[in-house]
Amino acid sequence: MRARAAGDQSSAGPASAAGHPGAGRRRAADTPKGRQPDPQALAEVEALLGDRPRRRDLLIEHLHLIQDNYGQIPAAHLAALAELMRLSQAEVYEVATFYAHFDVVKEGAPPLPPLTVRVCDSLTCAMHGAEGLMAGLGAQAGPAARVVRAPCLGLCDQAPVVEVGHHFLHRATAPDVLEAIRAGDAHPHMADYVDHDRYRAAGGYALLERVRAGAPDAEAVIAALEHGGLRGLGGAGFPTGRKWRAVRGEPGPRLMAVNGDEGEPGTFKDRHYLNTDPHRFLEGTLIGAHVVEATDVYLYIRDEYPLAREILRREIAKLPAGGPRLHLRRGAGAYICGEESALLESLEGRRGLPRHKPPYPFQRGLFGRPTLINNVETLYWVRDILERGPDWWAGQGRHGGKGLRSFSVSGRVRQPGVKLAPAGITLRELVEEFCGGMAEGHRLAAYLPGGASGGILPAALADLPLDFGTLEEHGCFIGSAAVIVLSDRDDLRAAALNLMRFFEDESCGQCTPCRAGTQKARMLMERADWDGELLAELSAVMRDASICGLGQAASNPLASLMRHFPELLEGAR
């Protein structure tokens, strides 16, 4: 045994430690550090979790359990969840406070009212009086509810929209909302949709069975998608067949993630397909999973779509045997999670912060594995293209476009909604042929061809084909085909400001150009006169230096407005 060095007092008593710093003090008892979970809260959260796994990737799902049960997340229950999941309270707190739909109540603070009323204030709802509606509700809601503003709820064709608990009110009025508050929270009623039996009876899943049997094989499936020209319909427009081929070329095991976090203001097409024909989407998903040999598929559906999640929960249980495991995951109110790498972070139970690339998700995605990520509508069309042939799909366009597009149309038209139309159709044709024309008393002044981030075009350019690659030279893009129509009665400066406020609120805060740029742009846009030179410089910095598409595209509405409507730079003095 090694001899103790001179001066080593590791076993010395109080007398021999007289010259040691702290001599004469009593040693503190060994007690746990940090906030300790309340025994009652611990028991309540443990009962909520039941036999559910305590894995880190399920953190957001478990936070939803607490939020749904209590209408908020008390500090004691947050600490209890951290204890049960063996995570630090800081880890759980940073995730819970990142997402808008988790209402964390700090220790010592009074509890929140039992009911939350969310008034959508995104562009289309703002055009239909959301600001006045919210102001009136705030004074009348009473102690049973709190009224908060909310970004797009995915019901732009029904504007203005209000969410009372989990109940959505279309074309809401103050009396409607107050009556819903008195009635309390209500979960959505099941709508009529094509269930498993109806889908099977019409030939559903026969294609999946053939693909699994090898006729057509994986190469033939990919080739058909490439020949047909199917592109990602969530906004980026990346060729679908090329993406599937890239993932398949990576070493396994592989995973698949479905991006159903449709949060772009003006977009609601995915909700339409999920609520009406879910199995066509699911069959496309299972075909994609088979082609890339994914062992598991994660379906990430935004929190604002409770009906879609309930339909999927019921129908997934009826799927044909075999194939990958399907996991239904619930978003929590973060637009940034529509960015593919932020979606992966959220699926792993973390804040939705976009990752630096490379590596790309097809190389190193969910849980570090090669991952195929597709949008809901992209997968919805897989069956049709394979059954009808790629030439059928390619021949559906107009003015040189390929395929069909599901346009989410809202704003100043007679008949808003999801309009299935040829890719490449013009705005003027879309409004006249599919939307019943402009709303009574309104004259077309401008339009957004691709949602909040797609820019703003003047009526003079209403004859441009709406498709990938046709709008970029005018400073805009088609994106998710969310078309918002503005008229001569709308304030275009106010519209651009509304969009910038949205991006400011939804910035994840990770990078300075986006976090500070959106705030600074909003402040400059609130002035009566716009400093065009400064705003243009700021827009360029955001576009060139932001990490992800949110910051890169946030200034598109502003930049296109300055480009096409220079007379608006000077406001009313």
XYZ file of C-alpha atoms in Angstrom:
573
model
C 0.000 0.000 0.000
C 1.314 3.429 -0.956
C 2.269 5.552 2.084
C 0.231 8.678 2.687
C 2.141 11.791 1.657
C 3.103 14.342 4.255
C 0.331 16.778 4.900
C -2.380 14.387 3.633
C -5.232 14.803 6.116
C -7.787 12.593 4.424
C -8.247 10.560 7.614
C -7.244 13.152 10.135
C -9.671 14.225 12.842
C -10.741 17.742 13.783
C -7.630 18.375 15.886
C -5.181 17.600 13.122
C -7.188 19.709 10.666
C -6.825 22.894 12.649
C -4.855 24.651 9.974
C -7.071 23.478 7.092
C -9.387 25.994 5.373
C -12.823 25.569 6.838
C -11.489 24.067 10.025
C -14.000 24.172 12.830
C -16.997 24.018 10.454
C -19.385 21.091 10.558
C -19.527 19.071 7.381
C -22.839 19.518 5.555
C -25.122 16.541 5.394
C -25.264 14.669 2.078
C -28.515 15.953 0.541
C -29.677 16.075 -3.100
C -28.980 19.346 -4.879
C -31.483 21.369 -6.875
C -35.282 21.544 -6.752
C -36.743 18.279 -5.531
C -39.984 16.929 -7.016
C -43.124 17.285 -4.954
C -44.339 13.804 -3.891
C -47.942 14.504 -4.938
C -46.902 15.888 -8.326
C -44.588 12.918 -8.796
C -47.455 10.500 -8.144
C -49.778 12.396 -10.502
C -47.293 12.474 -13.374
C -46.395 8.823 -12.837
C -50.087 7.941 -13.080
C -50.376 9.965 -16.310
C -47.414 8.204 -17.881
C -48.620 4.763 -16.866
C -46.560 2.100 -18.610
C -45.336 4.441 -21.368
C -41.577 4.296 -21.983
C -39.492 7.055 -20.413
C -37.280 7.527 -23.488
C -35.932 10.996 -24.305
C -37.583 11.051 -27.737
C -40.993 10.837 -26.008
C -40.453 13.964 -23.900
C -42.775 16.131 -26.018
C -45.462 13.432 -26.003
C -45.273 13.296 -22.206
C -45.444 17.081 -21.927
C -48.657 16.917 -23.966
C -50.126 14.507 -21.407
C -49.609 17.043 -18.623
C -50.782 19.990 -20.731
C -53.950 18.170 -21.824
C -54.776 17.017 -18.311
C -54.227 20.300 -16.468
C -54.586 22.877 -19.258
C -51.063 24.019 -18.331
C -47.782 22.592 -17.026
C -47.211 23.519 -13.361
C -43.581 23.815 -12.213
C -44.008 20.910 -9.791
C -45.177 18.597 -12.562
C -42.329 19.701 -14.815
C -39.862 18.772 -12.064
C -41.634 15.458 -11.548
C -41.440 14.622 -15.250
C -37.711 15.359 -15.246
C -37.238 13.013 -12.301
C -39.208 10.182 -13.908
C -37.406 10.534 -17.242
C -33.979 10.877 -15.602
C -33.389 14.208 -17.297
C -32.204 17.458 -15.780
C -34.915 19.972 -15.060
C -33.087 22.423 -17.315
C -33.418 20.015 -20.260
C -37.132 19.555 -19.720
C -37.748 23.253 -19.077
C -35.944 24.416 -22.234
C -38.014 22.044 -24.378
C -41.319 22.897 -22.698
C -40.788 26.645 -23.049
C -39.669 26.410 -26.684
C -43.065 25.244 -27.961
C -45.989 27.684 -27.974
C -48.641 25.147 -26.955
C -47.000 24.261 -23.644
C -48.105 26.735 -20.972
C -45.438 26.446 -18.288
C -46.413 28.026 -14.948
C -43.383 29.126 -12.976
C -42.997 28.181 -9.341
C -45.006 30.482 -7.096
C -47.030 31.941 -9.971
C -50.843 31.672 -9.882
C -52.373 28.965 -12.075
C -53.654 29.911 -15.511
C -57.372 29.912 -16.353
C -58.546 26.403 -17.260
C -59.332 27.290 -20.884
C -57.123 28.881 -23.546
C -58.673 30.732 -26.482
C -56.339 31.179 -29.462
C -57.302 33.809 -32.022
C -55.496 33.367 -35.332
C -53.937 36.654 -36.429
C -52.094 35.472 -39.544
C -52.657 37.346 -42.761
C -55.975 35.930 -44.018
C -57.587 36.042 -40.578
C -56.261 39.569 -40.085
C -57.881 40.549 -43.391
C -61.185 39.250 -41.997
C -61.130 41.186 -38.724
C -59.118 39.038 -36.295
C -57.611 42.058 -34.528
C -60.982 43.537 -33.625
C -62.304 40.119 -32.654
C -59.437 39.532 -30.252
C -59.731 42.976 -28.690
C -63.410 42.407 -27.997
C -62.901 38.935 -26.563
C -60.227 40.048 -24.159
C -62.724 42.174 -22.260
C -65.528 39.581 -22.249
C -63.870 36.178 -21.792
C -63.993 36.311 -18.001
C -61.867 34.385 -15.480
C -62.585 30.976 -17.031
C -60.471 31.623 -20.128
C -57.468 33.530 -21.324
C -57.342 34.939 -24.842
C -54.055 34.815 -26.741
C -53.030 35.504 -30.314
C -51.970 32.520 -32.398
C -50.205 32.041 -35.731
C -51.897 30.261 -38.619
C -54.263 27.491 -37.499
C -54.485 25.876 -40.938
C -58.058 26.968 -41.659
C -57.434 30.063 -43.771
C -60.406 29.314 -46.030
C -62.659 29.677 -42.958
C -61.227 32.966 -41.644
C -61.366 34.319 -39.045
C -60.647 31.216 -36.972
C -60.588 30.802 -33.199
C -59.505 27.727 -31.230
C -61.289 27.281 -27.899
C -59.408 24.531 -26.108
C -59.336 21.898 -28.843
C -62.507 23.120 -30.548
C -62.204 25.233 -33.712
C -64.686 27.908 -34.683
C -64.884 28.777 -38.391
C -65.739 32.318 -39.519
C -65.877 33.083 -35.830
C -67.810 35.913 -34.239
C -67.535 37.143 -30.655
C -70.916 35.592 -29.639
C -69.792 32.239 -31.080
C -66.582 32.296 -29.080
C -68.250 33.376 -25.836
C -70.787 30.571 -26.192
C -67.959 28.063 -26.753
C -66.192 29.357 -23.630
C -69.350 28.819 -21.593
C -69.677 25.296 -22.987
C -66.069 24.465 -22.125
C -63.508 22.503 -24.130
C -64.767 20.085 -26.746
C -62.857 17.671 -28.915
C -63.587 17.658 -32.650
C -66.412 15.581 -34.039
C -65.346 12.914 -36.505
C -65.990 14.016 -40.062
C -66.869 11.716 -42.948
C -63.711 10.319 -44.516
C -62.603 7.312 -46.563
C -61.898 4.719 -43.888
C -59.990 1.466 -44.301
C -62.930 -0.619 -45.504
C -64.026 1.924 -48.124
C -60.473 2.374 -49.299
C -59.911 -1.384 -49.600
C -63.165 -1.841 -51.468
C -61.990 0.653 -54.085
C -58.721 -1.191 -54.685
C -56.641 0.368 -51.952
C -53.434 -1.372 -50.807
C -53.392 -3.693 -53.832
C -50.492 -1.634 -55.193
C -48.636 -1.881 -51.873
C -49.011 -5.647 -51.932
C -47.602 -5.782 -55.468
C -44.673 -3.575 -54.539
C -43.911 -5.758 -51.534
C -44.059 -8.783 -53.820
C -41.492 -7.181 -56.124
C -43.667 -6.239 -59.101
C -42.850 -3.404 -59.551
C -39.514 -3.543 -57.758
C -37.894 -0.633 -55.954
C -35.944 0.534 -58.991
C -39.097 0.611 -61.147
C -40.946 2.621 -58.509
C -38.180 5.208 -58.285
C -37.888 5.396 -62.068
C -41.631 6.063 -62.409
C -41.468 8.932 -59.909
C -38.458 10.386 -61.698
C -40.074 10.083 -65.128
C -43.320 11.630 -63.912
C -41.484 14.562 -62.371
C -43.067 14.369 -58.910
C -41.435 16.947 -56.651
C -41.698 17.644 -52.955
C -44.961 19.500 -52.390
C -44.156 20.850 -48.944
C -42.384 23.855 -50.434
C -38.831 22.949 -51.432
C -39.776 21.062 -54.602
C -36.894 18.575 -54.476
C -37.386 15.705 -56.978
C -39.013 12.845 -55.068
C -37.469 9.967 -57.015
C -33.982 11.401 -56.592
C -34.516 11.731 -52.838
C -35.721 8.127 -52.520
C -32.731 6.919 -54.536
C -30.295 8.882 -52.371
C -31.674 7.432 -49.129
C -31.716 3.914 -50.551
C -28.058 4.315 -51.484
C -27.008 4.925 -47.857
C -26.066 2.014 -45.572
C -28.880 0.785 -43.316
C -30.663 0.665 -41.033
C -32.780 3.505 -42.436
C -35.772 5.461 -41.135
C -38.570 7.561 -42.611
C -40.209 10.739 -41.301
C -43.370 12.364 -42.638
C -43.562 16.141 -42.391
C -47.153 16.956 -41.474
C -46.264 20.151 -39.624
C -48.042 22.386 -42.122
C -47.553 25.779 -40.505
C -47.029 28.162 -43.434
C -49.670 30.931 -43.213
C -52.129 30.334 -46.022
C -51.484 26.565 -46.283
C -54.094 23.947 -45.406
C -53.915 21.310 -48.170
C -52.370 18.583 -45.988
C -55.178 18.979 -43.466
C -57.675 18.443 -46.285
C -56.115 15.170 -47.420
C -55.527 13.840 -43.910
C -59.127 14.558 -42.937
C -60.742 13.113 -46.058
C -58.595 10.379 -47.641
C -55.928 9.299 -45.145
C -55.251 5.839 -46.547
C -54.130 7.134 -49.936
C -51.457 9.054 -48.056
C -50.680 6.061 -45.824
C -50.300 3.722 -48.801
C -47.832 6.125 -50.405
C -45.990 6.284 -47.087
C -45.727 2.509 -46.807
C -44.534 2.225 -50.411
C -41.836 4.798 -49.719
C -40.791 2.975 -46.553
C -40.571 -0.305 -48.477
C -38.474 1.214 -51.261
C -35.874 2.667 -48.888
C -36.214 -0.300 -46.494
C -37.100 1.870 -43.503
C -37.637 -0.081 -40.302
C -39.720 2.666 -38.674
C -41.842 5.561 -39.908
C -42.506 8.660 -37.780
C -45.614 10.664 -38.684
C -45.203 14.208 -37.327
C -48.598 15.976 -37.397
C -49.048 19.538 -36.202
C -50.856 20.107 -32.925
C -53.480 22.263 -34.642
C -54.789 19.168 -36.473
C -56.393 17.079 -33.685
C -58.961 15.586 -36.071
C -56.246 14.367 -38.437
C -54.321 12.800 -35.575
C -57.403 11.005 -34.275
C -58.243 9.688 -37.752
C -54.686 8.424 -38.188
C -54.683 6.839 -34.741
C -57.800 4.863 -35.622
C -56.813 3.919 -39.151
C -53.185 2.973 -38.544
C -54.453 0.120 -36.372
C -56.216 -1.297 -39.452
C -53.237 -1.305 -41.811
C -52.100 -4.477 -43.600
C -49.787 -6.684 -41.578
C -46.059 -6.485 -42.112
C -43.928 -3.539 -43.061
C -42.397 -0.872 -40.832
C -43.518 0.234 -37.398
C -45.520 3.477 -37.546
C -45.162 6.070 -34.785
C -47.660 8.945 -34.600
C -46.065 12.050 -33.110
C -47.642 15.363 -32.207
C -46.172 18.797 -32.827
C -46.490 21.498 -30.202
C -46.856 24.823 -31.990
C -43.539 25.675 -33.655
C -43.493 26.738 -37.310
C -39.753 26.093 -37.489
C -40.404 22.354 -37.165
C -41.595 22.380 -40.760
C -37.876 22.686 -41.622
C -36.715 19.107 -42.088
C -33.793 19.063 -39.670
C -35.720 20.978 -36.986
C -38.457 18.368 -37.381
C -35.878 15.651 -36.672
C -34.738 17.449 -33.528
C -38.341 17.659 -32.340
C -38.896 13.964 -33.049
C -35.906 13.259 -30.835
C -37.558 15.182 -27.986
C -35.592 18.406 -28.269
C -36.121 22.031 -29.234
C -36.741 22.444 -32.941
C -33.421 24.035 -33.837
C -32.322 23.506 -37.459
C -29.131 21.524 -37.888
C -26.102 22.672 -39.801
C -25.661 20.856 -43.099
C -23.908 18.711 -44.217
C -24.489 15.996 -43.247
C -27.935 15.974 -44.799
C -30.861 13.990 -43.388
C -30.573 11.357 -46.120
C -27.049 10.713 -44.803
C -27.473 11.226 -41.067
C -30.993 12.013 -40.007
C -33.272 10.780 -37.234
C -31.303 9.141 -34.407
C -28.235 9.407 -36.622
C -29.628 7.106 -39.314
C -30.208 7.804 -43.021
C -33.739 9.189 -43.150
C -36.289 9.736 -45.912
C -38.369 12.856 -45.233
C -41.459 13.577 -47.333
C -44.423 15.918 -47.136
C -47.972 14.577 -46.729
C -49.215 15.624 -50.169
C -46.117 14.280 -51.919
C -46.857 10.810 -50.551
C -50.561 11.195 -51.326
C -49.841 11.180 -55.084
C -47.514 8.146 -55.161
C -50.288 5.628 -55.721
C -51.885 7.568 -58.594
C -48.586 8.023 -60.397
C -47.674 4.335 -60.124
C -51.131 3.077 -61.126
C -51.916 5.576 -63.885
C -48.366 5.917 -65.099
C -45.822 8.730 -64.992
C -46.975 10.068 -68.360
C -50.435 10.674 -66.891
C -48.946 12.792 -64.106
C -46.560 14.679 -66.354
C -49.427 15.485 -68.729
C -51.656 17.125 -66.120
C -49.978 20.524 -66.172
C -50.705 23.734 -67.996
C -48.374 26.312 -69.594
C -45.458 23.878 -69.409
C -46.126 22.691 -65.851
C -46.021 19.032 -64.825
C -48.571 17.344 -62.602
C -51.333 18.594 -60.349
C -51.071 21.089 -57.531
C -53.292 21.427 -54.501
C -53.635 25.183 -54.171
C -54.705 26.441 -50.751
C -56.622 29.555 -51.776
C -57.811 32.173 -49.294
C -58.390 35.900 -49.173
C -60.634 37.977 -51.411
C -62.208 35.249 -53.543
C -65.795 34.024 -53.619
C -64.979 30.367 -53.009
C -61.802 29.822 -50.973
C -60.526 26.305 -50.235
C -58.250 23.565 -51.551
C -58.326 23.677 -55.358
C -56.841 20.754 -57.283
C -55.626 22.384 -60.482
C -52.975 21.874 -63.166
C -49.451 22.856 -62.209
C -48.580 25.989 -64.161
C -52.055 27.506 -64.032
C -52.036 31.294 -63.691
C -53.482 33.200 -60.763
C -56.106 34.760 -63.008
C -57.187 31.343 -64.301
C -57.197 29.868 -60.803
C -59.446 32.604 -59.433
C -61.856 32.613 -62.364
C -62.088 28.859 -63.043
C -61.794 27.393 -59.547
C -62.730 30.118 -57.039
C -65.807 31.732 -58.572
C -63.980 34.991 -59.216
C -63.104 37.806 -56.845
C -65.272 38.488 -53.819
C -68.108 40.940 -54.322
C -66.860 44.517 -54.465
C -63.155 43.567 -54.553
C -60.686 44.095 -57.371
C -57.445 42.115 -57.588
C -54.467 44.180 -56.396
C -51.824 41.624 -55.386
C -51.355 38.009 -54.374
C -49.049 35.706 -52.469
C -48.258 32.707 -54.707
C -46.497 30.611 -52.066
C -47.660 31.499 -48.586
C -45.973 33.837 -46.135
C -42.466 33.208 -47.445
C -43.249 33.135 -51.179
C -43.353 36.895 -51.738
C -46.048 39.268 -53.045
C -46.814 39.859 -56.713
C -48.927 42.633 -58.282
C -52.099 42.084 -60.288
C -50.124 42.992 -63.416
C -48.311 39.643 -63.040
C -51.440 37.547 -62.543
C -50.808 35.699 -65.812
C -47.555 34.058 -64.739
C -47.620 30.239 -64.565
C -47.715 29.116 -60.931
C -45.055 26.446 -60.792
C -41.509 25.693 -59.700
C -39.005 27.927 -61.467
C -41.487 30.362 -63.017
C -41.628 33.047 -60.333
C -38.056 33.305 -59.096
C -37.045 35.990 -61.601
C -39.774 38.166 -60.067
C -38.467 37.619 -56.525
C -41.086 35.022 -55.529
C -41.625 31.255 -55.539
C -44.510 28.771 -55.511
C -43.515 26.994 -52.266
C -46.416 25.024 -50.847
C -48.881 26.656 -53.311
C -50.610 28.698 -50.622
C -52.294 31.473 -52.576
C -53.577 34.489 -50.642
C -55.479 36.977 -52.793
C -55.461 40.667 -51.840
C -57.685 43.368 -53.263
C -57.751 47.106 -53.696
C -59.329 47.334 -50.236
C -56.310 45.777 -48.511
C -53.320 47.632 -47.072
C -50.291 45.936 -48.656
C -47.840 47.501 -46.208
C -49.899 46.153 -43.331
C -49.914 42.734 -45.010
C -46.116 42.688 -45.284
C -45.800 43.842 -41.669
C -48.149 41.072 -40.543
C -45.930 38.506 -42.261
C -42.735 39.914 -40.742
C -44.265 39.790 -37.269
C -45.051 36.151 -37.901
C -41.449 35.366 -38.817
C -40.163 37.321 -35.822
C -42.372 35.290 -33.493
C -41.509 31.977 -35.111
C -37.745 32.416 -35.381
C -36.087 29.728 -33.284
C -33.465 32.286 -32.178
C -30.476 30.104 -33.034
C -28.828 32.454 -35.546
C -28.411 36.219 -35.263
C -29.353 37.191 -38.853
C -32.818 35.702 -38.411
C -33.386 36.416 -34.709
C -32.244 40.036 -34.803
C -33.008 40.641 -38.477
C -36.730 39.879 -38.265
C -37.058 42.064 -35.179
C -35.198 44.959 -36.725
C -37.157 44.643 -39.986
C -40.442 44.670 -38.091
C -39.410 47.811 -36.199
C -38.395 49.587 -39.407
C -41.641 48.531 -41.118
C -43.704 50.010 -38.290
C -42.462 53.484 -39.225
C -44.570 55.741 -41.407
C -41.797 56.004 -44.006
C -39.725 52.973 -44.953
C -35.987 53.337 -45.361
C -35.741 51.320 -48.562
C -31.941 51.242 -48.669
C -31.611 50.024 -45.085
C -34.416 47.463 -45.455
C -32.843 46.130 -48.658
C -29.476 45.746 -46.937
C -31.086 44.011 -43.958
C -33.017 41.678 -46.272
C -29.808 40.682 -48.052
C -28.060 39.839 -44.780
C -30.987 37.705 -43.588
C -31.171 35.923 -46.933
C -27.444 35.232 -47.212
C -26.451 34.483 -43.618
C -29.392 32.719 -41.918
C -28.990 29.025 -41.119
C -32.289 27.797 -42.550
C -35.111 28.708 -44.888
C -37.083 30.677 -42.302
C -34.533 33.472 -42.051
C -33.532 33.156 -45.694
C -37.124 33.668 -46.900
C -38.507 35.929 -44.155
C -37.737 39.086 -46.100
C -39.280 37.880 -49.386
C -42.647 39.650 -48.874
C -40.860 42.860 -47.896
C -38.351 42.710 -50.755
C -40.978 41.891 -53.378
C -43.253 44.652 -52.117
C -40.453 47.204 -52.425
C -39.658 45.866 -55.886
C -43.165 45.795 -57.319
C -44.810 48.576 -55.274
C -42.096 51.250 -54.789
C -44.770 53.901 -54.266
C -45.569 52.280 -50.896
C -42.190 53.105 -49.378
C -43.548 56.447 -48.206
C -46.438 56.179 -45.810
C -49.039 58.706 -44.851
C -47.386 61.534 -42.966
